[in-house]
Amino acid sequence: MKLLKDRILHDGKSLAGGILKVDNFINHQMDPVLMKSIAVEFVRRFADLPINKIITIEASGIAPAIMLGYLLELPVVFVKKAKPKTMGDMYVSEVHSFTKNRTYDICVSKEFLSPDDNILFIDDFLANGNAAFGILDLVRQSGASLMGMGFIIEKSFQEGGKRLRALPAMRIESLARIKSLEVDKVSFEDNV
Ligand code: G4P
């Protein structure tokens, strides 16, 4: 997605350790006009799938997910990283983040996932993909179907993309695929 790649080149900052800082337009300060264009692109890429619900994970996935839910007029569920006191029965899965070097539980109320649901997962970054595998586990526990996953930015030099694309019957779409990140230099894969 050219608009997004141009914005990453203009406003993103490549930090040591393969981290891309995008906190002035995606995950701290947010640009809603860009976010709308991102959601329109997700609509285009997933239009042929019979999705009835969108799932994401707090915090940074919520903005693109709600924008997409608005366009498709579908409910959006965000998976929580801390167990709320008021939550009754829930599905729980453990995630180890290599990026953040910590292990945490993610949870979602049993009320909001059912075997009839065809789900699309949306998130801001795909790195090693462990958050995505945690979501897949929650969806499988509920008996729902996870049909696709859409990411704003994929770091294709990490393993997540390869691991997720090996899953059967799963559409994976990333709007900007980053081949390499050196300090002050971002290079994209040619095809997206
Ligand atoms: P992992 O297995 O290596 O942890 O990778 P995963 O794809 O599951 O991403 C885990 C978290 O790390 C995500 O945040 C993702 O947004 C963040 N992340 C990964 N690479 C980068 C990067 O280069 N830049 C930035 N800014 N974030 C990155 P999260 O756990 O969902 O938390 P939140 O930040 O959305 O609250």
mmCIF file of C-alpha atoms and ligand atoms in Angstrom:
data_model
loop_
_atom_site.group_PDB
_atom_site.id
_atom_site.type_symbol
_atom_site.label_atom_id
_atom_site.label_comp_id
_atom_site.label_asym_id
_atom_site.label_seq_id
_atom_site.Cartn_x
_atom_site.Cartn_y
_atom_site.Cartn_z
ATOM 1 C CA MET A 1 0.000 0.000 0.000
ATOM 2 C CA LYS A 2 1.888 2.984 -1.358
ATOM 3 C CA LEU A 3 0.370 5.633 0.921
ATOM 4 C CA LEU A 4 1.398 3.640 3.993
ATOM 5 C CA LYS A 5 4.903 2.885 2.737
ATOM 6 C CA ASP A 6 5.458 6.556 1.923
ATOM 7 C CA ARG A 7 4.294 7.503 5.433
ATOM 8 C CA ILE A 8 6.619 4.929 7.035
ATOM 9 C CA LEU A 9 9.532 6.339 5.032
ATOM 10 C CA HIS A 10 8.596 9.890 5.966
ATOM 11 C CA ASP A 11 7.579 9.511 9.632
ATOM 12 C CA GLY A 12 8.769 6.082 10.828
ATOM 13 C CA LYS A 13 12.010 5.704 12.728
ATOM 14 C CA SER A 14 14.134 2.605 12.435
ATOM 15 C CA LEU A 15 15.700 1.817 15.797
ATOM 16 C CA ALA A 16 18.445 -0.571 16.833
ATOM 17 C CA GLY A 17 17.343 -4.189 17.300
ATOM 18 C CA GLY A 18 14.996 -4.300 14.288
ATOM 19 C CA ILE A 19 12.296 -2.112 15.818
ATOM 20 C CA LEU A 20 10.302 0.366 13.754
ATOM 21 C CA LYS A 21 8.931 3.307 15.694
ATOM 22 C CA VAL A 22 5.614 4.507 14.261
ATOM 23 C CA ASP A 23 4.246 6.215 17.331
ATOM 24 C CA ASN A 24 3.525 9.515 15.623
ATOM 25 C CA PHE A 25 0.878 8.060 13.264
ATOM 26 C CA ILE A 26 -0.098 4.481 14.287
ATOM 27 C CA ASN A 27 0.417 3.423 17.865
ATOM 28 C CA HIS A 28 0.557 6.472 20.095
ATOM 29 C CA GLN A 29 -0.525 9.578 18.219
ATOM 30 C CA MET A 30 -2.839 8.243 15.491
ATOM 31 C CA ASP A 31 -3.749 9.570 12.056
ATOM 32 C CA PRO A 32 -7.426 8.715 11.530
ATOM 33 C CA VAL A 33 -7.333 9.641 7.831
ATOM 34 C CA LEU A 34 -4.495 7.185 7.212
ATOM 35 C CA MET A 35 -6.294 4.658 9.435
ATOM 36 C CA LYS A 36 -9.392 4.995 7.243
ATOM 37 C CA SER A 37 -7.317 4.323 4.106
ATOM 38 C CA ILE A 38 -5.810 1.290 5.851
ATOM 39 C CA ALA A 39 -9.300 -0.024 6.651
ATOM 40 C CA VAL A 40 -10.456 0.552 3.049
ATOM 41 C CA GLU A 41 -7.483 -1.499 1.843
ATOM 42 C CA PHE A 42 -8.366 -4.301 4.288
ATOM 43 C CA VAL A 43 -11.947 -4.247 2.943
ATOM 44 C CA ARG A 44 -10.570 -4.672 -0.595
ATOM 45 C CA ARG A 45 -8.297 -7.555 0.397
ATOM 46 C CA PHE A 46 -10.823 -9.506 2.469
ATOM 47 C CA ALA A 47 -14.038 -8.649 0.580
ATOM 48 C CA ASP A 48 -14.523 -12.192 -0.719
ATOM 49 C CA LEU A 49 -14.455 -13.867 2.724
ATOM 50 C CA PRO A 50 -17.750 -14.408 4.614
ATOM 51 C CA ILE A 51 -16.553 -12.646 7.784
ATOM 52 C CA ASN A 52 -19.129 -11.823 10.476
ATOM 53 C CA LYS A 53 -16.825 -10.584 13.266
ATOM 54 C CA ILE A 54 -13.461 -8.852 13.671
ATOM 55 C CA ILE A 55 -11.072 -9.661 16.479
ATOM 56 C CA THR A 56 -8.018 -7.721 17.628
ATOM 57 C CA ILE A 57 -5.767 -7.408 20.670
ATOM 58 C CA GLU A 58 -5.309 -4.377 22.872
ATOM 59 C CA ALA A 59 -3.961 -1.823 22.511
ATOM 60 C CA SER A 60 -2.699 -0.891 19.057
ATOM 61 C CA GLY A 61 -4.899 -3.249 17.054
ATOM 62 C CA ILE A 62 -8.069 -1.526 18.214
ATOM 63 C CA ALA A 63 -7.855 1.534 15.957
ATOM 64 C CA PRO A 64 -7.595 -0.288 12.603
ATOM 65 C CA ALA A 65 -10.063 -2.960 13.763
ATOM 66 C CA ILE A 66 -12.783 -0.484 14.764
ATOM 67 C CA MET A 67 -12.324 1.466 11.522
ATOM 68 C CA LEU A 68 -12.727 -1.768 9.538
ATOM 69 C CA GLY A 69 -15.698 -2.823 11.658
ATOM 70 C CA TYR A 70 -17.311 0.538 10.948
ATOM 71 C CA LEU A 71 -16.860 0.145 7.180
ATOM 72 C CA LEU A 72 -18.100 -3.465 7.138
ATOM 73 C CA GLU A 73 -20.743 -2.852 9.819
ATOM 74 C CA LEU A 74 -19.444 -5.817 11.818
ATOM 75 C CA PRO A 75 -18.843 -6.204 15.567
ATOM 76 C CA VAL A 76 -15.276 -5.853 16.848
ATOM 77 C CA VAL A 77 -13.970 -7.820 19.829
ATOM 78 C CA PHE A 78 -10.685 -6.845 21.414
ATOM 79 C CA VAL A 79 -8.853 -9.515 23.343
ATOM 80 C CA LYS A 80 -7.603 -8.345 26.734
ATOM 81 C CA LYS A 81 -4.150 -8.691 28.198
ATOM 82 C CA ALA A 82 -5.381 -8.459 31.794
ATOM 83 C CA LYS A 83 -8.262 -10.413 33.237
ATOM 84 C CA PRO A 84 -11.084 -8.006 34.176
ATOM 85 C CA LYS A 85 -12.728 -8.682 37.560
ATOM 86 C CA THR A 86 -16.161 -8.499 35.968
ATOM 87 C CA MET A 87 -15.485 -11.102 33.276
ATOM 88 C CA GLY A 88 -17.295 -14.405 33.792
ATOM 89 C CA ASP A 89 -16.422 -17.475 31.757
ATOM 90 C CA MET A 90 -13.558 -16.839 29.400
ATOM 91 C CA TYR A 91 -11.094 -18.454 27.025
ATOM 92 C CA VAL A 92 -7.462 -17.926 28.039
ATOM 93 C CA SER A 93 -4.193 -18.486 26.191
ATOM 94 C CA GLU A 94 -0.564 -17.823 27.052
ATOM 95 C CA VAL A 95 1.583 -15.684 24.749
ATOM 96 C CA HIS A 96 5.329 -15.253 24.869
ATOM 97 C CA SER A 97 6.410 -12.063 23.121
ATOM 98 C CA PHE A 98 9.966 -12.204 21.804
ATOM 99 C CA THR A 99 9.757 -8.540 20.889
ATOM 100 C CA LYS A 100 8.855 -7.537 24.436
ATOM 101 C CA ASN A 101 10.593 -10.454 26.160
ATOM 102 C CA ARG A 102 7.676 -11.296 28.402
ATOM 103 C CA THR A 103 4.977 -13.934 28.790
ATOM 104 C CA TYR A 104 1.371 -12.958 29.442
ATOM 105 C CA ASP A 105 -2.146 -14.363 29.377
ATOM 106 C CA ILE A 106 -4.687 -13.097 26.877
ATOM 107 C CA CYS A 107 -8.396 -13.602 27.447
ATOM 108 C CA VAL A 108 -11.784 -13.134 25.858
ATOM 109 C CA SER A 109 -15.255 -13.652 27.285
ATOM 110 C CA LYS A 110 -17.044 -16.803 26.086
ATOM 111 C CA GLU A 111 -20.022 -14.531 25.375
ATOM 112 C CA PHE A 112 -18.351 -12.985 22.333
ATOM 113 C CA LEU A 113 -17.062 -15.986 20.371
ATOM 114 C CA SER A 114 -19.262 -18.826 19.192
ATOM 115 C CA PRO A 115 -18.963 -21.775 16.795
ATOM 116 C CA ASP A 116 -21.054 -19.867 14.206
ATOM 117 C CA ASP A 117 -18.489 -17.059 13.934
ATOM 118 C CA ASN A 118 -16.207 -16.499 10.922
ATOM 119 C CA ILE A 119 -13.479 -14.286 12.277
ATOM 120 C CA LEU A 120 -10.916 -11.872 10.828
ATOM 121 C CA PHE A 121 -7.956 -10.895 13.057
ATOM 122 C CA ILE A 122 -6.481 -7.389 12.646
ATOM 123 C CA ASP A 123 -3.311 -6.054 14.302
ATOM 124 C CA ASP A 124 -0.746 -3.318 13.801
ATOM 125 C CA PHE A 125 2.476 -5.391 13.616
ATOM 126 C CA LEU A 126 3.446 -8.897 12.573
ATOM 127 C CA ALA A 127 6.878 -9.769 13.974
ATOM 128 C CA ASN A 128 7.313 -13.345 15.235
ATOM 129 C CA GLY A 129 3.579 -13.823 15.266
ATOM 130 C CA ASN A 130 3.114 -15.126 18.778
ATOM 131 C CA ALA A 131 0.222 -12.781 19.521
ATOM 132 C CA ALA A 132 -1.479 -14.082 16.345
ATOM 133 C CA PHE A 133 -0.984 -17.707 17.451
ATOM 134 C CA GLY A 134 -2.512 -16.821 20.836
ATOM 135 C CA ILE A 135 -5.567 -15.407 19.045
ATOM 136 C CA LEU A 136 -5.788 -18.540 16.888
ATOM 137 C CA ASP A 137 -5.774 -20.635 20.075
ATOM 138 C CA LEU A 138 -8.620 -18.583 21.634
ATOM 139 C CA VAL A 139 -10.706 -18.825 18.459
ATOM 140 C CA ARG A 140 -10.130 -22.581 18.224
ATOM 141 C CA GLN A 141 -11.152 -23.055 21.861
ATOM 142 C CA SER A 142 -14.479 -21.365 21.055
ATOM 143 C CA GLY A 143 -15.152 -23.526 17.987
ATOM 144 C CA ALA A 144 -15.293 -20.439 15.728
ATOM 145 C CA SER A 145 -13.347 -20.245 12.426
ATOM 146 C CA LEU A 146 -10.424 -17.886 11.946
ATOM 147 C CA MET A 147 -10.500 -17.141 8.206
ATOM 148 C CA GLY A 148 -7.891 -14.430 7.841
ATOM 149 C CA MET A 149 -5.385 -12.132 9.457
ATOM 150 C CA GLY A 150 -4.566 -8.580 8.374
ATOM 151 C CA PHE A 151 -1.568 -6.594 9.587
ATOM 152 C CA ILE A 152 -0.676 -2.986 8.924
ATOM 153 C CA ILE A 153 3.080 -3.681 8.986
ATOM 154 C CA GLU A 154 4.859 -7.014 8.625
ATOM 155 C CA LYS A 155 8.549 -7.346 9.397
ATOM 156 C CA SER A 156 9.211 -10.095 6.858
ATOM 157 C CA PHE A 157 12.762 -10.620 8.137
ATOM 158 C CA GLN A 158 11.176 -12.182 11.227
ATOM 159 C CA GLU A 159 9.449 -15.561 11.313
ATOM 160 C CA GLY A 160 5.775 -14.644 11.885
ATOM 161 C CA GLY A 161 4.772 -14.339 8.216
ATOM 162 C CA LYS A 162 6.282 -17.711 7.299
ATOM 163 C CA ARG A 163 4.682 -19.446 10.296
ATOM 164 C CA LEU A 164 1.231 -17.979 9.673
ATOM 165 C CA ARG A 165 1.266 -18.597 5.900
ATOM 166 C CA ALA A 166 1.933 -22.283 6.618
ATOM 167 C CA LEU A 167 -1.495 -22.557 8.280
ATOM 168 C CA PRO A 168 -4.113 -24.216 6.054
ATOM 169 C CA ALA A 169 -7.141 -22.190 4.903
ATOM 170 C CA MET A 170 -5.839 -18.917 6.312
ATOM 171 C CA ARG A 171 -5.578 -15.650 4.314
ATOM 172 C CA ILE A 172 -2.682 -13.480 5.523
ATOM 173 C CA GLU A 173 -2.449 -9.886 4.269
ATOM 174 C CA SER A 174 0.083 -7.229 5.266
ATOM 175 C CA LEU A 175 -0.198 -3.707 3.895
ATOM 176 C CA ALA A 176 3.534 -2.929 4.134
ATOM 177 C CA ARG A 177 6.135 -5.692 4.226
ATOM 178 C CA ILE A 178 9.508 -4.640 5.532
ATOM 179 C CA LYS A 179 12.467 -6.629 4.246
ATOM 180 C CA SER A 180 15.108 -5.008 6.404
ATOM 181 C CA LEU A 181 15.486 -2.354 9.056
ATOM 182 C CA GLU A 182 18.799 -0.705 9.566
ATOM 183 C CA VAL A 183 19.275 2.362 11.688
ATOM 184 C CA ASP A 184 17.694 5.167 9.609
ATOM 185 C CA LYS A 185 17.043 2.855 6.618
ATOM 186 C CA VAL A 186 13.800 0.993 5.905
ATOM 187 C CA SER A 187 13.599 -1.371 2.875
ATOM 188 C CA PHE A 188 10.348 -2.916 1.654
ATOM 189 C CA GLU A 189 9.600 -6.154 -0.172
ATOM 190 C CA ASP A 190 8.912 -5.254 -3.813
ATOM 191 C CA ASN A 191 5.456 -6.769 -4.176
ATOM 192 C CA VAL A 192 3.464 -4.783 -1.616
HETATM 193 P P1 G4P B 1 6.570 -11.393 18.949
HETATM 194 O O1 G4P B 1 6.086 -12.793 18.862
HETATM 195 O O2 G4P B 1 7.980 -11.168 18.536
HETATM 196 O O3 G4P B 1 6.250 -10.693 20.238
HETATM 197 O O4 G4P B 1 5.799 -10.638 17.812
HETATM 198 P P2 G4P B 1 4.282 -10.315 17.586
HETATM 199 O O5 G4P B 1 4.148 -10.420 16.108
HETATM 200 O O6 G4P B 1 3.395 -11.186 18.405
HETATM 201 O O7 G4P B 1 4.189 -8.803 18.124
HETATM 202 C C1 G4P B 1 4.179 -8.586 19.496
HETATM 203 C C2 G4P B 1 4.071 -7.141 19.897
HETATM 204 O O8 G4P B 1 5.240 -6.424 19.537
HETATM 205 C C3 G4P B 1 2.933 -6.387 19.299
HETATM 206 O O9 G4P B 1 2.459 -5.487 20.289
HETATM 207 C C4 G4P B 1 3.578 -5.570 18.199
HETATM 208 O O10 G4P B 1 2.799 -4.434 17.953
HETATM 209 C C5 G4P B 1 4.910 -5.262 18.796
HETATM 210 N N1 G4P B 1 5.964 -5.031 17.814
HETATM 211 C C6 G4P B 1 6.683 -5.967 17.159
HETATM 212 N N2 G4P B 1 7.602 -5.392 16.378
HETATM 213 C C7 G4P B 1 7.460 -4.061 16.534
HETATM 214 C C8 G4P B 1 8.133 -2.939 15.957
HETATM 215 O O11 G4P B 1 9.074 -3.043 15.153
HETATM 216 N N3 G4P B 1 7.687 -1.713 16.327
HETATM 217 C C9 G4P B 1 6.653 -1.535 17.206
HETATM 218 N N4 G4P B 1 6.285 -0.286 17.480
HETATM 219 N N5 G4P B 1 6.003 -2.580 17.781
HETATM 220 C C10 G4P B 1 6.407 -3.823 17.429
HETATM 221 P P3 G4P B 1 1.352 -5.885 21.283
HETATM 222 O O12 G4P B 1 1.861 -6.914 22.245
HETATM 223 O O13 G4P B 1 0.135 -6.293 20.509
HETATM 224 O O14 G4P B 1 1.112 -4.626 22.164
HETATM 225 P P4 G4P B 1 0.646 -3.170 21.788
HETATM 226 O O15 G4P B 1 1.892 -2.454 21.449
HETATM 227 O O16 G4P B 1 -0.302 -3.278 20.653
HETATM 228 O O17 G4P B 1 -0.005 -2.715 23.032
#
